[in-house]
């Protein structure tokens, strides 16, 4: 469909693109009239009012009204006054529809009482249609019922024919016009609701896109923090150790440099994989290596050991086929915990990684014997409430909490209970519900 601008400036669509030529011409003509009416309502009202004034005046001065009038002896000034009463008020039918309708019904009552029976009274159809399209149904109902008064008065005053000739046909004509107004109003309200719904969907689409963007930005920030933070911590520790051992044990310094190179290459590989996914070029150029999983824990622990932190790992139970997302969460939490032990555990610290697979899910517990400074940020060694609440301004703990929340898990982090010395991080992920 071809987009175009609606008369109100809102985006619209040409639904007549596949219609018959006559349908397209009629619809375009109607749209043009509506657009003109919206832009210049006073001009349209003047044209409509002037048209009826001229036509009714011709009928009066030519004497054509006498051909059907039961009483053709009505004074001309009365005929002229009634003609203006039926025509001129049309100019205010939009702003004061009920007042205009009341004036016309009164003129119709005089018209039927005198027996002039001017055809100008049919202008009431225009006002009734306007009431049907703008005012409540209750107002339309009593407005329609009010028409019966002049019709009954005219029939009783000038009984020419039965009720089925003077009253019922006129009431049916007005009823049809009222139903047309209701149908028109219903269509207008339906179209307005569709436009409003379309606008709402656009807003919701934009909001969903913004939420998806924020979620992706958060995910990338977590990945960047975990990749860069861990590997730089290992490199820093190895560099410090190599610098210390250079004077006394050159071979140990060489080993440290080799480990630094391997860790740097691994970090660069992971960064390239992450950045390639973000590029807008052809996706086939991006690295397709899988994200780290639980099978990579041994390699992670070996790298930490090479950096100088003794780590003991144990596994209890047999792992089921955990989804890749849950495995990545477990891996990153272990990585973050060991990284913080490297950074803050102090000299002589050791770490323990314990993975337990159970019927209710998987549990990972990382403990250390470090007595160094703050963990997971700059607000001390972190805080934990008697329950599972965590408060910290550090990015590491925030990232772990976000990852855990994605899978409905729980995370505890804090100092080991007295008299033990050290720190612990414990993650529990429930078993994935069966589909």
Tab-separated table of C-alpha atoms in Angstrom:
chain	number	residue	atom	x	y	z
A	1	UNK	CA	0.000	0.000	0.000
A	2	UNK	CA	1.117	3.517	-0.700
A	3	UNK	CA	1.624	5.731	2.332
A	4	UNK	CA	0.087	9.162	2.321
A	5	UNK	CA	-0.794	11.892	4.768
A	6	UNK	CA	-4.245	11.977	6.287
A	7	UNK	CA	-6.097	15.293	6.616
A	8	UNK	CA	-5.035	15.537	10.238
A	9	UNK	CA	-1.397	14.986	9.427
A	10	UNK	CA	-1.275	11.489	10.908
A	11	UNK	CA	0.244	8.694	8.819
A	12	UNK	CA	-2.367	6.761	6.912
A	13	UNK	CA	-2.584	4.161	4.170
A	14	UNK	CA	-4.447	4.196	0.867
A	15	UNK	CA	-6.715	1.186	1.327
A	16	UNK	CA	-8.281	1.888	-2.117
A	17	UNK	CA	-5.118	0.861	-3.964
A	18	UNK	CA	-6.658	-2.447	-5.012
A	19	UNK	CA	-10.262	-1.239	-5.300
A	20	UNK	CA	-12.357	-0.599	-8.398
A	21	UNK	CA	-11.869	2.777	-10.123
A	22	UNK	CA	-15.307	4.053	-9.091
A	23	UNK	CA	-14.589	3.201	-5.450
A	24	UNK	CA	-11.278	5.048	-5.584
A	25	UNK	CA	-12.859	8.142	-7.117
A	26	UNK	CA	-15.664	8.233	-4.567
A	27	UNK	CA	-13.321	7.707	-1.626
A	28	UNK	CA	-10.922	10.368	-2.821
A	29	UNK	CA	-13.807	12.778	-3.307
A	30	UNK	CA	-15.102	12.090	0.196
A	31	UNK	CA	-11.639	12.526	1.664
A	32	UNK	CA	-11.231	15.821	-0.179
A	33	UNK	CA	-14.554	17.132	1.128
A	34	UNK	CA	-13.682	16.062	4.688
A	35	UNK	CA	-10.263	17.652	4.449
A	36	UNK	CA	-11.767	20.900	3.178
A	37	UNK	CA	-14.372	20.823	5.933
A	38	UNK	CA	-11.691	20.348	8.605
A	39	UNK	CA	-9.538	23.153	7.256
A	40	UNK	CA	-12.322	25.685	6.633
A	41	UNK	CA	-15.489	24.690	8.501
A	42	UNK	CA	-16.971	28.205	8.319
A	43	UNK	CA	-16.665	28.299	4.524
A	44	UNK	CA	-18.437	24.964	4.249
A	45	UNK	CA	-21.189	26.061	6.639
A	46	UNK	CA	-21.713	29.298	4.686
A	47	UNK	CA	-21.933	27.405	1.401
A	48	UNK	CA	-24.408	24.895	2.790
A	49	UNK	CA	-26.546	27.541	4.486
A	50	UNK	CA	-26.471	29.802	1.438
A	51	UNK	CA	-27.497	26.934	-0.821
A	52	UNK	CA	-30.625	26.163	1.220
A	53	UNK	CA	-31.510	29.839	1.623
A	54	UNK	CA	-31.406	30.344	-2.143
A	55	UNK	CA	-33.334	27.166	-2.984
A	56	UNK	CA	-36.052	27.803	-0.400
A	57	UNK	CA	-36.353	31.454	-1.428
A	58	UNK	CA	-36.918	30.397	-5.042
A	59	UNK	CA	-39.626	27.991	-3.882
A	60	UNK	CA	-41.327	30.764	-1.901
A	61	UNK	CA	-41.207	33.559	-4.468
A	62	UNK	CA	-42.145	31.280	-7.364
A	63	UNK	CA	-45.173	30.035	-5.425
A	64	UNK	CA	-44.227	26.419	-5.881
A	65	UNK	CA	-45.066	25.636	-2.269
A	66	UNK	CA	-48.786	26.178	-3.050
A	67	UNK	CA	-48.862	23.075	-5.254
A	68	UNK	CA	-48.773	20.744	-2.244
A	69	UNK	CA	-49.916	22.973	0.611
A	70	UNK	CA	-53.271	22.126	2.242
A	71	UNK	CA	-53.693	25.860	2.853
A	72	UNK	CA	-52.325	28.099	0.107
A	73	UNK	CA	-53.705	31.275	1.690
A	74	UNK	CA	-50.945	31.680	4.287
A	75	UNK	CA	-49.495	35.192	4.384
A	76	UNK	CA	-46.289	35.577	2.455
A	77	UNK	CA	-44.409	37.133	5.385
A	78	UNK	CA	-45.139	34.025	7.449
A	79	UNK	CA	-43.855	31.821	4.650
A	80	UNK	CA	-40.703	33.923	4.357
A	81	UNK	CA	-40.090	33.869	8.106
A	82	UNK	CA	-40.489	30.078	8.266
A	83	UNK	CA	-38.170	29.679	5.279
A	84	UNK	CA	-35.419	31.665	7.021
A	85	UNK	CA	-36.075	29.778	10.283
A	86	UNK	CA	-35.446	26.504	8.462
A	87	UNK	CA	-32.348	27.673	6.538
A	88	UNK	CA	-30.311	30.297	8.421
A	89	UNK	CA	-29.826	28.345	11.707
A	90	UNK	CA	-27.804	25.746	9.766
A	91	UNK	CA	-24.859	28.086	10.174
A	92	UNK	CA	-24.684	27.218	13.905
A	93	UNK	CA	-25.581	23.528	13.723
A	94	UNK	CA	-22.096	22.417	14.830
A	95	UNK	CA	-21.694	24.675	17.859
A	96	UNK	CA	-25.317	24.669	19.075
A	97	UNK	CA	-27.038	21.644	17.538
A	98	UNK	CA	-29.833	21.398	20.107
A	99	UNK	CA	-30.693	25.105	19.907
A	100	UNK	CA	-30.813	24.943	16.110
A	101	UNK	CA	-32.930	21.811	16.274
A	102	UNK	CA	-35.349	23.474	18.714
A	103	UNK	CA	-35.788	26.522	16.455
A	104	UNK	CA	-36.471	24.296	13.450
A	105	UNK	CA	-38.945	22.083	15.300
A	106	UNK	CA	-40.806	25.230	16.394
A	107	UNK	CA	-40.819	26.456	12.787
A	108	UNK	CA	-42.076	23.016	11.711
A	109	UNK	CA	-44.884	23.253	14.264
A	110	UNK	CA	-45.977	26.614	12.795
A	111	UNK	CA	-45.530	25.202	9.303
A	112	UNK	CA	-47.872	22.281	9.959
A	113	UNK	CA	-50.351	24.360	11.992
A	114	UNK	CA	-50.795	26.907	9.203
A	115	UNK	CA	-51.019	24.200	6.552
A	116	UNK	CA	-48.207	25.640	4.417
A	117	UNK	CA	-46.297	22.339	4.624
A	118	UNK	CA	-43.101	23.848	3.229
A	119	UNK	CA	-40.570	21.338	1.913
A	120	UNK	CA	-37.910	23.409	3.691
A	121	UNK	CA	-38.859	21.525	6.861
A	122	UNK	CA	-36.888	18.567	5.507
A	123	UNK	CA	-33.718	20.505	6.371
A	124	UNK	CA	-34.333	19.073	9.835
A	125	UNK	CA	-32.839	15.862	8.437
A	126	UNK	CA	-29.440	17.586	8.256
A	127	UNK	CA	-29.620	18.713	11.873
A	128	UNK	CA	-30.860	15.310	13.087
A	129	UNK	CA	-27.968	13.627	11.273
A	130	UNK	CA	-25.588	16.059	12.986
A	131	UNK	CA	-27.087	15.196	16.390
A	132	UNK	CA	-26.748	11.470	15.682
A	133	UNK	CA	-23.056	11.842	14.861
A	134	UNK	CA	-22.109	14.135	17.751
A	135	UNK	CA	-24.418	13.795	20.765
A	136	UNK	CA	-25.322	10.903	23.100
A	137	UNK	CA	-27.948	8.330	22.118
A	138	UNK	CA	-30.357	9.572	24.797
A	139	UNK	CA	-30.341	13.061	23.267
A	140	UNK	CA	-30.913	11.573	19.832
A	141	UNK	CA	-33.873	9.567	21.136
A	142	UNK	CA	-35.776	12.474	22.629
A	143	UNK	CA	-34.888	14.681	19.649
A	144	UNK	CA	-36.405	12.094	17.362
A	145	UNK	CA	-39.492	11.773	19.571
A	146	UNK	CA	-39.961	15.554	19.536
A	147	UNK	CA	-40.683	15.347	15.797
A	148	UNK	CA	-43.965	13.604	16.478
A	149	UNK	CA	-45.452	16.791	17.979
A	150	UNK	CA	-45.603	18.958	14.807
A	151	UNK	CA	-46.516	15.936	12.688
A	152	UNK	CA	-49.460	14.999	14.897
A	153	UNK	CA	-50.559	18.653	15.128
A	154	UNK	CA	-50.449	18.965	11.335
A	155	UNK	CA	-52.454	15.788	10.842
A	156	UNK	CA	-55.112	16.850	13.335
A	157	UNK	CA	-55.248	20.381	11.925
A	158	UNK	CA	-55.355	19.350	8.249
A	159	UNK	CA	-56.463	15.712	8.075
A	160	UNK	CA	-55.792	14.866	4.451
A	161	UNK	CA	-55.206	11.110	4.369
A	162	UNK	CA	-54.546	8.736	7.237
A	163	UNK	CA	-51.709	8.441	9.693
A	164	UNK	CA	-49.891	6.102	7.321
A	165	UNK	CA	-49.718	8.901	4.753
A	166	UNK	CA	-48.864	11.975	6.823
A	167	UNK	CA	-47.055	10.843	9.971
A	168	UNK	CA	-45.548	7.387	9.566
A	169	UNK	CA	-43.616	7.984	6.281
A	170	UNK	CA	-42.032	11.150	7.684
A	171	UNK	CA	-41.081	9.435	10.948
A	172	UNK	CA	-39.563	6.548	8.995
A	173	UNK	CA	-37.531	8.966	6.869
A	174	UNK	CA	-36.144	10.662	9.943
A	175	UNK	CA	-35.450	7.247	11.544
A	176	UNK	CA	-33.418	6.182	8.499
A	177	UNK	CA	-31.379	9.391	8.652
A	178	UNK	CA	-30.778	8.871	12.381
A	179	UNK	CA	-29.574	5.305	11.718
A	180	UNK	CA	-27.263	6.605	8.993
A	181	UNK	CA	-25.824	9.084	11.483
A	182	UNK	CA	-25.294	6.310	14.025
A	183	UNK	CA	-23.573	4.155	11.396
A	184	UNK	CA	-21.365	7.064	10.361
A	185	UNK	CA	-20.466	7.803	13.985
A	186	UNK	CA	-19.688	4.153	14.653
A	187	UNK	CA	-17.360	4.015	11.671
A	188	UNK	CA	-15.648	7.246	12.730
A	189	UNK	CA	-15.109	5.976	16.275
A	190	UNK	CA	-13.895	2.623	14.980
A	191	UNK	CA	-11.383	4.273	12.678
A	192	UNK	CA	-10.257	6.566	15.505
A	193	UNK	CA	-9.751	3.548	17.750
A	194	UNK	CA	-7.690	1.852	15.049
A	195	UNK	CA	-5.516	4.950	14.674
A	196	UNK	CA	-5.089	5.171	18.439
A	197	UNK	CA	-4.254	1.477	18.609
A	198	UNK	CA	-1.696	1.870	15.833
A	199	UNK	CA	-0.064	4.773	17.677
A	200	UNK	CA	-0.053	2.765	20.895
A	201	UNK	CA	1.570	-0.179	19.128
A	202	UNK	CA	4.224	2.149	17.721
A	203	UNK	CA	4.954	3.468	21.211
A	204	UNK	CA	5.085	-0.073	22.617
A	205	UNK	CA	7.351	-1.138	19.755
A	206	UNK	CA	9.721	1.724	20.492
A	207	UNK	CA	9.643	0.900	24.196
A	208	UNK	CA	10.360	-2.769	23.520
A	209	UNK	CA	13.237	-1.789	21.256
A	210	UNK	CA	14.609	0.507	23.970
A	211	UNK	CA	14.280	-2.216	26.595
A	212	UNK	CA	15.981	-4.718	24.292
A	213	UNK	CA	18.761	-2.213	23.633
A	214	UNK	CA	19.274	-1.589	27.341
A	215	UNK	CA	19.247	-5.311	28.094
A	216	UNK	CA	21.784	-5.979	25.354
A	217	UNK	CA	23.944	-3.089	26.549
A	218	UNK	CA	23.865	-4.523	30.070
A	219	UNK	CA	24.744	-7.988	28.801
A	220	UNK	CA	27.680	-6.649	26.790
A	221	UNK	CA	28.887	-4.644	29.796
A	222	UNK	CA	28.832	-7.812	31.914
A	223	UNK	CA	30.742	-9.776	29.300
A	224	UNK	CA	33.316	-7.023	28.849
A	225	UNK	CA	33.787	-6.713	32.595
A	226	UNK	CA	34.207	-10.457	33.059
A	227	UNK	CA	36.579	-10.889	30.121
A	228	UNK	CA	38.755	-7.835	30.661
A	229	UNK	CA	38.610	-7.821	34.451
A	230	UNK	CA	39.632	-11.443	34.873
A	231	UNK	CA	42.360	-11.528	32.280
A	232	UNK	CA	43.877	-8.205	33.318
A	233	UNK	CA	43.921	-9.362	36.935
A	234	UNK	CA	45.769	-12.526	35.920
A	235	UNK	CA	48.177	-10.512	33.773
A	236	UNK	CA	48.806	-8.030	36.568
A	237	UNK	CA	49.486	-10.781	39.078
A	238	UNK	CA	51.830	-12.583	36.674
A	239	UNK	CA	53.644	-9.347	35.857
A	240	UNK	CA	54.136	-8.534	39.529
A	241	UNK	CA	55.387	-12.057	40.210
A	242	UNK	CA	57.682	-12.012	37.192
A	243	UNK	CA	59.111	-8.659	38.205
A	244	UNK	CA	59.781	-9.956	41.705
A	245	UNK	CA	61.410	-13.188	40.425
A	246	UNK	CA	63.441	-11.600	37.609
A	247	UNK	CA	66.469	-10.877	39.762
A	248	UNK	CA	66.605	-14.243	41.564
A	249	UNK	CA	65.041	-16.700	39.122
A	250	UNK	CA	65.121	-15.658	35.465
A	251	UNK	CA	63.462	-18.938	34.403
A	252	UNK	CA	60.454	-18.132	36.645
A	253	UNK	CA	60.273	-14.692	35.086
A	254	UNK	CA	60.310	-16.275	31.631
A	255	UNK	CA	57.457	-18.586	32.674
A	256	UNK	CA	55.497	-15.588	33.880
A	257	UNK	CA	56.015	-13.789	30.570
A	258	UNK	CA	54.874	-16.891	28.680
A	259	UNK	CA	51.748	-17.077	30.833
A	260	UNK	CA	51.114	-13.367	30.279
A	261	UNK	CA	51.292	-13.861	26.523
A	262	UNK	CA	48.893	-16.821	26.620
A	263	UNK	CA	46.434	-14.958	28.825
A	264	UNK	CA	46.621	-11.869	26.608
A	265	UNK	CA	45.935	-13.908	23.478
A	266	UNK	CA	43.003	-15.601	25.150
A	267	UNK	CA	41.575	-12.220	26.201
A	268	UNK	CA	42.020	-10.840	22.688
A	269	UNK	CA	40.278	-13.876	21.199
A	270	UNK	CA	37.290	-13.472	23.498
A	271	UNK	CA	37.109	-9.728	22.844
A	272	UNK	CA	37.248	-10.221	19.081
A	273	UNK	CA	34.448	-12.772	19.276
A	274	UNK	CA	32.297	-10.396	21.298
A	275	UNK	CA	33.019	-7.372	19.094
A	276	UNK	CA	32.476	-9.309	15.859
A	277	UNK	CA	28.948	-10.117	16.971
A	278	UNK	CA	28.261	-6.399	17.445
A	279	UNK	CA	29.447	-5.400	13.994
A	280	UNK	CA	26.869	-4.677	11.298
A	281	UNK	CA	28.851	-6.340	8.523
A	282	UNK	CA	28.133	-9.807	7.241
A	283	UNK	CA	27.586	-12.136	10.206
A	284	UNK	CA	29.591	-14.921	8.576
A	285	UNK	CA	32.756	-12.932	9.248
A	286	UNK	CA	32.178	-13.111	12.989
A	287	UNK	CA	33.903	-15.713	15.085
A	288	UNK	CA	31.556	-18.594	15.846
A	289	UNK	CA	33.359	-20.086	18.831
A	290	UNK	CA	30.978	-21.028	21.636
A	291	UNK	CA	30.729	-19.082	24.870
A	292	UNK	CA	32.609	-20.501	27.863
A	293	UNK	CA	30.840	-23.361	29.645
A	294	UNK	CA	31.431	-25.657	32.622
A	295	UNK	CA	33.809	-27.759	30.534
A	296	UNK	CA	36.121	-24.731	30.445
A	297	UNK	CA	36.354	-24.450	34.240
A	298	UNK	CA	39.514	-26.563	34.340
A	299	UNK	CA	41.249	-24.246	31.871
A	300	UNK	CA	40.092	-21.217	33.899
A	301	UNK	CA	41.402	-22.717	37.148
A	302	UNK	CA	44.705	-23.647	35.502
A	303	UNK	CA	45.144	-20.034	34.405
A	304	UNK	CA	44.480	-18.787	37.937
A	305	UNK	CA	46.940	-21.307	39.344
A	306	UNK	CA	49.533	-20.119	36.851
A	307	UNK	CA	48.993	-16.616	38.175
A	308	UNK	CA	50.009	-17.812	41.645
A	309	UNK	CA	46.730	-18.602	43.403
A	310	UNK	CA	46.453	-22.196	44.642
A	311	UNK	CA	42.978	-23.492	43.740
A	312	UNK	CA	41.389	-26.812	44.690
A	313	UNK	CA	38.286	-27.912	42.795
A	314	UNK	CA	35.797	-30.686	43.498
A	315	UNK	CA	32.693	-31.850	41.670
A	316	UNK	CA	29.821	-33.758	43.290
A	317	UNK	CA	27.174	-35.561	41.277
A	318	UNK	CA	26.750	-35.889	37.557
A	319	UNK	CA	25.775	-32.883	35.491
A	320	UNK	CA	22.686	-33.070	33.370
A	321	UNK	CA	22.540	-31.288	30.058
A	322	UNK	CA	22.454	-27.748	31.389
A	323	UNK	CA	21.508	-25.051	28.850
A	324	UNK	CA	24.352	-22.931	27.548
A	325	UNK	CA	23.049	-19.808	29.297
A	326	UNK	CA	23.090	-21.452	32.727
A	327	UNK	CA	26.561	-22.874	32.138
A	328	UNK	CA	27.828	-19.428	31.142
A	329	UNK	CA	26.341	-17.948	34.335
A	330	UNK	CA	28.071	-20.555	36.514
A	331	UNK	CA	31.340	-20.055	34.659
A	332	UNK	CA	31.266	-16.255	34.982
A	333	UNK	CA	30.463	-16.365	38.693
A	334	UNK	CA	33.420	-18.681	39.356
A	335	UNK	CA	35.599	-16.463	37.176
A	336	UNK	CA	34.555	-13.308	39.018
A	337	UNK	CA	35.053	-14.882	42.447
A	338	UNK	CA	38.552	-16.136	41.615
A	339	UNK	CA	39.457	-12.821	40.003
A	340	UNK	CA	38.550	-10.956	43.174
A	341	UNK	CA	40.556	-13.405	45.248
A	342	UNK	CA	43.553	-12.707	43.031
A	343	UNK	CA	43.070	-8.959	43.398
A	344	UNK	CA	42.179	-8.694	47.064
A	345	UNK	CA	42.971	-11.953	48.785
A	346	UNK	CA	46.459	-10.927	49.769
A	347	UNK	CA	49.625	-13.057	49.933
A	348	UNK	CA	49.243	-16.715	50.878
A	349	UNK	CA	45.562	-16.882	49.966
A	350	UNK	CA	44.124	-20.143	48.628
A	351	UNK	CA	40.779	-20.857	46.982
A	352	UNK	CA	38.351	-23.743	46.735
A	353	UNK	CA	35.775	-24.294	43.998
A	354	UNK	CA	32.988	-26.772	44.742
A	355	UNK	CA	30.348	-27.707	42.173
A	356	UNK	CA	27.390	-29.818	43.273
A	357	UNK	CA	24.736	-31.225	40.949
A	358	UNK	CA	21.497	-32.282	42.624
A	359	UNK	CA	17.932	-33.142	41.828
A	360	UNK	CA	16.831	-29.590	42.611
A	361	UNK	CA	19.484	-27.845	40.517
A	362	UNK	CA	23.157	-26.955	40.705
A	363	UNK	CA	25.195	-25.205	43.406
A	364	UNK	CA	28.590	-23.557	43.044
A	365	UNK	CA	30.544	-22.420	46.097
A	366	UNK	CA	33.841	-20.547	45.903
A	367	UNK	CA	35.734	-19.848	49.125
A	368	UNK	CA	39.128	-18.395	49.858
A	369	UNK	CA	41.393	-17.789	52.815
A	370	UNK	CA	42.330	-14.276	51.806
A	371	UNK	CA	42.596	-11.463	54.295
A	372	UNK	CA	43.090	-8.641	51.815
A	373	UNK	CA	41.046	-5.517	51.166
A	374	UNK	CA	37.708	-4.872	49.538
A	375	UNK	CA	35.856	-7.264	47.260
A	376	UNK	CA	33.467	-6.516	44.385
A	377	UNK	CA	34.045	-2.779	44.365
A	378	UNK	CA	35.266	0.007	46.576
A	379	UNK	CA	32.773	-0.243	49.424
A	380	UNK	CA	34.724	-2.586	51.702
A	381	UNK	CA	34.696	-6.375	51.411
A	382	UNK	CA	31.017	-6.285	50.489
A	383	UNK	CA	27.973	-6.550	52.689
A	384	UNK	CA	25.476	-9.329	53.129
A	385	UNK	CA	22.387	-9.316	55.296
A	386	UNK	CA	21.266	-12.286	57.444
A	387	UNK	CA	19.114	-13.398	54.535
A	388	UNK	CA	20.230	-13.355	50.967
A	389	UNK	CA	20.168	-9.612	50.418
A	390	UNK	CA	23.257	-8.087	48.890
A	391	UNK	CA	24.318	-4.495	48.715
A	392	UNK	CA	27.371	-3.308	46.892
A	393	UNK	CA	28.314	-0.671	44.384
A	394	UNK	CA	30.828	-2.881	42.608
A	395	UNK	CA	30.243	-3.964	39.033
A	396	UNK	CA	31.339	-7.536	39.706
A	397	UNK	CA	28.694	-8.293	42.301
A	398	UNK	CA	26.065	-6.435	40.296
A	399	UNK	CA	26.874	-8.514	37.226
A	400	UNK	CA	26.703	-11.764	39.207
A	401	UNK	CA	23.351	-10.799	40.681
A	402	UNK	CA	21.952	-9.905	37.255
A	403	UNK	CA	23.100	-13.186	35.747
A	404	UNK	CA	21.643	-15.130	38.668
A	405	UNK	CA	18.294	-13.336	38.487
A	406	UNK	CA	17.901	-14.289	34.811
A	407	UNK	CA	17.469	-17.929	35.833
A	408	UNK	CA	15.660	-17.483	39.126
A	409	UNK	CA	18.689	-18.369	41.218
A	410	UNK	CA	20.070	-17.044	44.485
A	411	UNK	CA	23.471	-15.585	45.259
A	412	UNK	CA	25.260	-15.105	48.549
A	413	UNK	CA	28.562	-13.291	48.965
A	414	UNK	CA	30.340	-12.181	52.095
A	415	UNK	CA	32.947	-12.982	54.749
A	416	UNK	CA	33.108	-16.470	56.170
A	417	UNK	CA	31.558	-16.824	59.655
A	418	UNK	CA	33.860	-16.241	62.619
A	419	UNK	CA	36.351	-17.715	63.539
A	420	UNK	CA	37.029	-18.621	59.918
A	421	UNK	CA	38.983	-16.142	57.828
A	422	UNK	CA	38.207	-15.537	54.192
A	423	UNK	CA	35.413	-14.939	51.773
A	424	UNK	CA	32.709	-17.020	50.114
A	425	UNK	CA	30.507	-16.763	47.055
A	426	UNK	CA	27.684	-19.265	46.710
A	427	UNK	CA	25.349	-19.571	43.724
A	428	UNK	CA	22.281	-21.778	43.463
A	429	UNK	CA	20.414	-22.240	40.203
A	430	UNK	CA	17.182	-24.242	40.277
A	431	UNK	CA	16.601	-27.031	37.827
A	432	UNK	CA	15.133	-25.869	34.547
A	433	UNK	CA	11.379	-26.558	34.513
A	434	UNK	CA	10.194	-29.207	32.106
A	435	UNK	CA	8.595	-27.856	28.949
